[in-house]
Amino acid sequence: SSQWGYDTDNGPDHWHKYYPIAKGDNQSPIEINSKDVQHDPTLPPWSVAYDPGAAKTILNNGRTCRVVFDDTFDRSVLRGGPLQGNYRLRQFHIHWGSSDDHGSEHVIDGVKYAAELHMVHWNPKYSNFAGALKQPDGVAVVGIFLQVGNTPKPEMKRILEEIDNVKTKGKEAPFTNFDPSILFPKSRDYWTYHGSFTTPPCEECIIWILLREPIVVSPDQMAKLRSLSINAETEPVRPMVDNW
Ligand SMILES: Oc1ccc(S)c(O)c1
Ligand SMILES: [Zn+2]
């Protein structure tokens, strides 16, 4: 079935059958060994200007929990760093594990984090998101690692609270007045490379900006994420875990 997922019969090893680029040379995620990374002193800092009013809905698409923003004009944008011009915020979503010792997609110096949040932006010089997917500089994703600890970032609270409304596949609920820049860690230090979606369509259109400093979530917050289901409400319960 073309319904890709993370099971043995539809997981990453199968994706190339419907998305041949999955066997491409610029596929994400990757492992980063900080000693092999080259510092580029010409890279400026990245920055955002997000409008909290652009937040629209939160949804469960059966693979992740996604918060969607109004990207019909340059309302919430990312710029600087490796990017030329403004990139429009479209959505953010999260990948996580079945236990705290794994769940991130990128691996840093051998460390797998409990989860990885992707803030997805696209280059409006390509008219729409579908067009941007076909360009090497079409999409910019800020990746934030989530680490489990006992001094959680209070800003994650709002997302976890709304999860109760989107427990099963296809559920969507209003999610308004939210500025996702409150999720950023203190440091703006980042690694950047050219890669791809880590899910189908696996297009190699992403300029990754991976933040070096993780943010902290609580064990209860991770349990809340793991309480999401990949099934629709009329189907047998299957937990949404290991969507990395
Ligand atoms: O638009 C996107 C969807 C999924 C993933 S993993 C992205 O990085 C971007
Ligand atoms: Zn992602």
mmCIF file of C-alpha atoms and ligand atoms in Angstrom:
data_model
loop_
_atom_site.group_PDB
_atom_site.id
_atom_site.type_symbol
_atom_site.label_atom_id
_atom_site.label_comp_id
_atom_site.label_asym_id
_atom_site.label_seq_id
_atom_site.Cartn_x
_atom_site.Cartn_y
_atom_site.Cartn_z
ATOM 1 C CA SER A 1 0.000 0.000 0.000
ATOM 2 C CA SER A 2 1.239 3.489 -0.666
ATOM 3 C CA GLN A 3 0.243 4.361 2.892
ATOM 4 C CA TRP A 4 3.776 4.757 4.160
ATOM 5 C CA GLY A 5 4.484 4.463 7.865
ATOM 6 C CA TYR A 6 7.038 3.112 10.305
ATOM 7 C CA ASP A 7 5.998 -0.559 10.495
ATOM 8 C CA THR A 8 7.959 -3.508 9.097
ATOM 9 C CA ASP A 9 5.736 -3.637 6.014
ATOM 10 C CA ASN A 10 5.577 0.098 5.197
ATOM 11 C CA GLY A 11 8.592 1.631 6.959
ATOM 12 C CA PRO A 12 11.707 3.482 5.684
ATOM 13 C CA ASP A 13 13.123 0.431 3.816
ATOM 14 C CA HIS A 14 9.933 0.366 1.668
ATOM 15 C CA TRP A 15 9.581 4.097 0.939
ATOM 16 C CA HIS A 16 11.775 4.017 -2.199
ATOM 17 C CA LYS A 17 9.138 1.967 -4.037
ATOM 18 C CA TYR A 18 6.778 4.965 -4.184
ATOM 19 C CA TYR A 19 9.452 7.649 -3.550
ATOM 20 C CA PRO A 20 12.612 6.622 -5.449
ATOM 21 C CA ILE A 21 14.518 9.705 -4.198
ATOM 22 C CA ALA A 22 14.625 7.886 -0.841
ATOM 23 C CA LYS A 23 17.734 6.177 -2.276
ATOM 24 C CA GLY A 24 19.223 9.570 -3.224
ATOM 25 C CA ASP A 25 22.600 10.995 -2.244
ATOM 26 C CA ASN A 26 21.286 13.859 -0.109
ATOM 27 C CA GLN A 27 18.940 12.009 2.212
ATOM 28 C CA SER A 28 18.183 13.046 5.803
ATOM 29 C CA PRO A 29 18.578 12.343 8.632
ATOM 30 C CA ILE A 30 22.344 12.047 9.094
ATOM 31 C CA GLU A 31 24.729 11.477 11.977
ATOM 32 C CA ILE A 32 26.744 14.558 12.947
ATOM 33 C CA ASN A 33 30.204 14.146 14.513
ATOM 34 C CA SER A 34 30.981 17.607 15.845
ATOM 35 C CA LYS A 35 34.739 17.040 15.423
ATOM 36 C CA ASP A 36 34.295 16.512 11.650
ATOM 37 C CA VAL A 37 32.143 19.644 11.207
ATOM 38 C CA GLN A 38 33.694 22.608 9.387
ATOM 39 C CA HIS A 39 33.110 26.057 10.928
ATOM 40 C CA ASP A 40 32.012 28.651 8.343
ATOM 41 C CA PRO A 41 32.889 32.104 9.796
ATOM 42 C CA THR A 42 31.028 33.794 6.913
ATOM 43 C CA LEU A 43 27.670 32.352 8.090
ATOM 44 C CA PRO A 44 25.547 35.040 9.824
ATOM 45 C CA PRO A 45 23.114 34.230 12.648
ATOM 46 C CA TRP A 46 19.634 33.054 11.647
ATOM 47 C CA SER A 47 16.555 34.860 12.985
ATOM 48 C CA VAL A 48 12.761 34.652 12.935
ATOM 49 C CA ALA A 49 9.871 37.084 12.946
ATOM 50 C CA TYR A 50 6.789 35.029 13.811
ATOM 51 C CA ASP A 51 3.230 36.383 14.140
ATOM 52 C CA PRO A 52 1.381 34.416 16.876
ATOM 53 C CA GLY A 53 -1.821 35.179 14.982
ATOM 54 C CA ALA A 54 -0.618 32.948 12.122
ATOM 55 C CA ALA A 55 -1.189 29.783 14.176
ATOM 56 C CA LYS A 56 -4.295 27.947 12.941
ATOM 57 C CA THR A 57 -4.765 24.296 13.888
ATOM 58 C CA ILE A 58 -3.194 21.215 15.452
ATOM 59 C CA LEU A 59 -3.740 17.866 13.751
ATOM 60 C CA ASN A 60 -3.003 14.164 14.018
ATOM 61 C CA ASN A 61 -2.241 12.851 10.515
ATOM 62 C CA GLY A 62 -1.606 9.299 11.699
ATOM 63 C CA ARG A 63 2.179 9.792 11.581
ATOM 64 C CA THR A 64 2.859 12.827 13.714
ATOM 65 C CA CYS A 65 1.263 15.695 15.564
ATOM 66 C CA ARG A 66 1.449 18.835 13.405
ATOM 67 C CA VAL A 67 0.685 22.515 14.118
ATOM 68 C CA VAL A 68 -0.246 24.433 10.976
ATOM 69 C CA PHE A 69 0.220 28.158 10.247
ATOM 70 C CA ASP A 70 -1.157 30.656 7.723
ATOM 71 C CA ASP A 71 1.535 30.801 5.030
ATOM 72 C CA THR A 72 -0.466 32.761 2.419
ATOM 73 C CA PHE A 73 1.913 35.742 2.819
ATOM 74 C CA ASP A 74 5.206 36.627 4.609
ATOM 75 C CA ARG A 75 3.511 36.578 7.988
ATOM 76 C CA SER A 76 5.867 34.330 9.987
ATOM 77 C CA VAL A 77 9.334 34.119 8.493
ATOM 78 C CA LEU A 78 12.815 32.638 9.028
ATOM 79 C CA ARG A 79 15.860 34.348 7.515
ATOM 80 C CA GLY A 80 19.640 34.639 7.781
ATOM 81 C CA GLY A 81 22.091 31.864 8.573
ATOM 82 C CA PRO A 82 22.574 29.840 5.349
ATOM 83 C CA LEU A 83 19.391 31.253 3.794
ATOM 84 C CA GLN A 84 18.904 33.813 1.025
ATOM 85 C CA GLY A 85 15.738 35.819 1.671
ATOM 86 C CA ASN A 86 12.695 35.010 3.807
ATOM 87 C CA TYR A 87 11.228 31.519 4.253
ATOM 88 C CA ARG A 88 7.568 31.253 5.354
ATOM 89 C CA LEU A 89 6.642 29.142 8.389
ATOM 90 C CA ARG A 90 4.137 26.479 7.289
ATOM 91 C CA GLN A 91 4.000 23.911 10.092
ATOM 92 C CA PHE A 92 5.901 22.231 12.850
ATOM 93 C CA HIS A 93 5.715 18.579 13.918
ATOM 94 C CA ILE A 94 7.585 16.165 16.138
ATOM 95 C CA HIS A 95 9.299 12.744 15.834
ATOM 96 C CA TRP A 96 9.740 10.671 18.981
ATOM 97 C CA GLY A 97 10.576 7.217 20.385
ATOM 98 C CA SER A 98 8.855 4.552 22.465
ATOM 99 C CA SER A 99 11.303 5.304 25.305
ATOM 100 C CA ASP A 100 13.450 8.273 26.322
ATOM 101 C CA ASP A 101 16.730 6.800 25.000
ATOM 102 C CA HIS A 102 15.779 7.235 21.324
ATOM 103 C CA GLY A 103 13.381 9.104 19.044
ATOM 104 C CA SER A 104 15.383 11.836 17.334
ATOM 105 C CA GLU A 105 16.171 11.493 13.636
ATOM 106 C CA HIS A 106 19.531 13.234 13.530
ATOM 107 C CA VAL A 107 22.155 11.707 15.836
ATOM 108 C CA ILE A 108 24.761 14.040 17.414
ATOM 109 C CA ASP A 109 28.109 12.533 18.489
ATOM 110 C CA GLY A 110 26.355 9.189 18.867
ATOM 111 C CA VAL A 111 23.554 10.688 20.966
ATOM 112 C CA LYS A 112 19.934 9.936 20.088
ATOM 113 C CA TYR A 113 17.573 12.398 21.791
ATOM 114 C CA ALA A 114 14.094 11.480 22.994
ATOM 115 C CA ALA A 115 12.468 13.542 20.246
ATOM 116 C CA GLU A 116 13.131 16.027 17.446
ATOM 117 C CA LEU A 117 10.878 18.960 16.547
ATOM 118 C CA HIS A 118 10.868 20.201 12.919
ATOM 119 C CA MET A 119 9.794 23.755 12.093
ATOM 120 C CA VAL A 120 9.117 23.740 8.364
ATOM 121 C CA HIS A 121 9.469 26.887 6.208
ATOM 122 C CA TRP A 122 9.357 27.320 2.416
ATOM 123 C CA ASN A 123 10.858 29.777 -0.055
ATOM 124 C CA PRO A 124 8.106 32.003 -1.497
ATOM 125 C CA LYS A 125 10.113 32.634 -4.668
ATOM 126 C CA TYR A 126 8.658 29.249 -5.670
ATOM 127 C CA SER A 127 4.994 30.380 -5.522
ATOM 128 C CA ASN A 128 3.741 27.445 -3.431
ATOM 129 C CA PHE A 129 4.962 24.621 -1.167
ATOM 130 C CA ALA A 130 4.520 21.970 -3.881
ATOM 131 C CA GLY A 131 6.797 23.995 -6.164
ATOM 132 C CA ALA A 132 9.327 24.574 -3.401
ATOM 133 C CA LEU A 133 9.628 20.796 -2.847
ATOM 134 C CA LYS A 134 11.210 20.491 -6.299
ATOM 135 C CA GLN A 135 13.992 22.991 -5.558
ATOM 136 C CA PRO A 136 17.271 22.424 -3.636
ATOM 137 C CA ASP A 137 16.672 25.671 -1.691
ATOM 138 C CA GLY A 138 12.911 25.303 -1.533
ATOM 139 C CA VAL A 139 12.462 24.401 2.151
ATOM 140 C CA ALA A 140 14.239 25.325 5.398
ATOM 141 C CA VAL A 141 13.676 23.260 8.528
ATOM 142 C CA VAL A 142 14.804 24.301 12.019
ATOM 143 C CA GLY A 143 15.411 21.102 13.992
ATOM 144 C CA ILE A 144 15.234 21.222 17.792
ATOM 145 C CA PHE A 145 16.253 18.255 19.948
ATOM 146 C CA LEU A 146 14.100 17.352 22.953
ATOM 147 C CA GLN A 147 15.867 15.937 26.001
ATOM 148 C CA VAL A 148 14.041 14.483 29.013
ATOM 149 C CA GLY A 149 14.721 16.179 32.335
ATOM 150 C CA ASN A 150 13.023 17.409 35.471
ATOM 151 C CA THR A 151 13.203 21.116 34.686
ATOM 152 C CA PRO A 152 10.982 21.111 31.558
ATOM 153 C CA LYS A 153 10.524 24.146 29.352
ATOM 154 C CA PRO A 154 7.095 25.575 30.295
ATOM 155 C CA GLU A 155 6.506 26.666 26.679
ATOM 156 C CA MET A 156 5.964 23.023 25.594
ATOM 157 C CA LYS A 157 2.928 22.890 27.905
ATOM 158 C CA ARG A 158 0.492 24.458 25.404
ATOM 159 C CA ILE A 159 1.233 21.855 22.716
ATOM 160 C CA LEU A 160 0.894 18.940 25.125
ATOM 161 C CA GLU A 161 -2.399 20.310 26.475
ATOM 162 C CA GLU A 162 -3.917 20.449 22.989
ATOM 163 C CA ILE A 163 -2.919 16.853 22.300
ATOM 164 C CA ASP A 164 -6.015 15.674 24.178
ATOM 165 C CA ASN A 165 -8.090 17.037 21.288
ATOM 166 C CA VAL A 166 -6.251 15.142 18.508
ATOM 167 C CA LYS A 167 -5.753 11.664 19.970
ATOM 168 C CA THR A 168 -6.588 9.758 16.787
ATOM 169 C CA LYS A 169 -5.783 9.964 13.074
ATOM 170 C CA GLY A 170 -7.712 12.649 11.224
ATOM 171 C CA LYS A 171 -8.544 14.701 14.298
ATOM 172 C CA GLU A 172 -7.887 18.439 13.981
ATOM 173 C CA ALA A 173 -8.508 21.219 16.487
ATOM 174 C CA PRO A 174 -8.055 24.996 16.569
ATOM 175 C CA PHE A 175 -4.601 26.041 17.773
ATOM 176 C CA THR A 176 -4.403 29.838 17.816
ATOM 177 C CA ASN A 177 -2.290 32.636 19.241
ATOM 178 C CA PHE A 178 0.991 30.742 19.472
ATOM 179 C CA ASP A 179 4.510 31.987 18.666
ATOM 180 C CA PRO A 180 6.689 28.877 18.158
ATOM 181 C CA SER A 181 9.895 30.871 18.711
ATOM 182 C CA ILE A 182 9.224 30.432 22.451
ATOM 183 C CA LEU A 183 10.310 26.803 21.915
ATOM 184 C CA PHE A 184 13.863 27.798 20.917
ATOM 185 C CA PRO A 185 16.688 27.057 23.370
ATOM 186 C CA LYS A 186 18.815 29.948 24.743
ATOM 187 C CA SER A 187 21.639 29.437 22.235
ATOM 188 C CA ARG A 188 21.147 30.065 18.515
ATOM 189 C CA ASP A 189 24.191 27.861 17.703
ATOM 190 C CA TYR A 190 23.420 25.599 14.742
ATOM 191 C CA TRP A 191 24.750 23.091 12.228
ATOM 192 C CA THR A 192 23.549 23.396 8.653
ATOM 193 C CA TYR A 193 23.606 21.033 5.674
ATOM 194 C CA HIS A 194 21.634 20.305 2.524
ATOM 195 C CA GLY A 195 19.318 17.331 2.852
ATOM 196 C CA SER A 196 15.805 16.037 2.512
ATOM 197 C CA PHE A 197 12.471 15.377 4.133
ATOM 198 C CA THR A 198 12.944 12.524 6.601
ATOM 199 C CA THR A 199 9.553 11.217 5.504
ATOM 200 C CA PRO A 200 7.938 10.655 2.121
ATOM 201 C CA PRO A 201 8.100 12.355 -0.360
ATOM 202 C CA CYS A 202 11.797 12.400 0.794
ATOM 203 C CA GLU A 203 12.477 15.314 -1.600
ATOM 204 C CA GLU A 204 16.047 16.711 -1.403
ATOM 205 C CA CYS A 205 14.842 20.289 -1.011
ATOM 206 C CA ILE A 206 15.767 21.097 2.572
ATOM 207 C CA ILE A 207 18.338 23.455 4.024
ATOM 208 C CA TRP A 208 18.595 22.071 7.573
ATOM 209 C CA ILE A 209 19.318 24.350 10.540
ATOM 210 C CA LEU A 210 19.869 21.996 13.491
ATOM 211 C CA LEU A 211 20.098 23.693 16.875
ATOM 212 C CA ARG A 212 22.986 22.414 18.954
ATOM 213 C CA GLU A 213 21.291 23.076 22.342
ATOM 214 C CA PRO A 214 18.380 20.750 23.166
ATOM 215 C CA ILE A 215 15.257 21.906 25.010
ATOM 216 C CA VAL A 216 14.026 19.969 28.044
ATOM 217 C CA VAL A 217 10.711 18.161 28.296
ATOM 218 C CA SER A 218 9.409 16.199 31.283
ATOM 219 C CA PRO A 219 8.856 12.435 31.424
ATOM 220 C CA ASP A 220 5.101 13.145 31.668
ATOM 221 C CA GLN A 221 5.232 15.305 28.536
ATOM 222 C CA MET A 222 6.938 12.470 26.635
ATOM 223 C CA ALA A 223 4.283 10.053 27.938
ATOM 224 C CA LYS A 224 1.629 12.477 26.656
ATOM 225 C CA LEU A 225 3.182 12.444 23.159
ATOM 226 C CA ARG A 226 3.235 8.645 23.281
ATOM 227 C CA SER A 227 -0.482 8.654 24.169
ATOM 228 C CA LEU A 228 -1.298 9.753 20.622
ATOM 229 C CA SER A 229 -2.645 7.017 18.337
ATOM 230 C CA ILE A 230 -1.919 6.330 14.673
ATOM 231 C CA ASN A 231 -5.347 4.713 14.224
ATOM 232 C CA ALA A 232 -8.628 6.484 13.552
ATOM 233 C CA GLU A 233 -11.021 6.521 16.525
ATOM 234 C CA THR A 234 -13.104 3.667 15.056
ATOM 235 C CA GLU A 235 -10.032 1.395 14.676
ATOM 236 C CA PRO A 236 -8.053 -0.695 17.193
ATOM 237 C CA VAL A 237 -5.668 1.411 19.270
ATOM 238 C CA ARG A 238 -2.083 1.588 17.980
ATOM 239 C CA PRO A 239 0.263 4.012 19.774
ATOM 240 C CA MET A 240 2.033 6.758 17.814
ATOM 241 C CA VAL A 241 5.624 6.003 18.824
ATOM 242 C CA ASP A 242 8.915 5.542 16.978
ATOM 243 C CA ASN A 243 7.817 7.806 14.105
ATOM 244 C CA TRP A 244 11.479 8.533 13.345
HETATM 245 O O1 LIG B 1 7.128 19.434 5.285
HETATM 246 C C1 LIG B 1 7.840 18.494 5.962
HETATM 247 C C2 LIG B 1 7.243 17.317 6.319
HETATM 248 C C3 LIG B 1 7.977 16.363 7.017
HETATM 249 C C4 LIG B 1 9.293 16.575 7.374
HETATM 250 S S1 LIG B 1 10.209 15.396 8.214
HETATM 251 C C5 LIG B 1 9.895 17.752 7.025
HETATM 252 O O2 LIG B 1 11.199 17.936 7.428
HETATM 253 C C6 LIG B 1 9.182 18.716 6.301
HETATM 254 ZN ZN ZN B 2 10.039 15.929 10.349
#
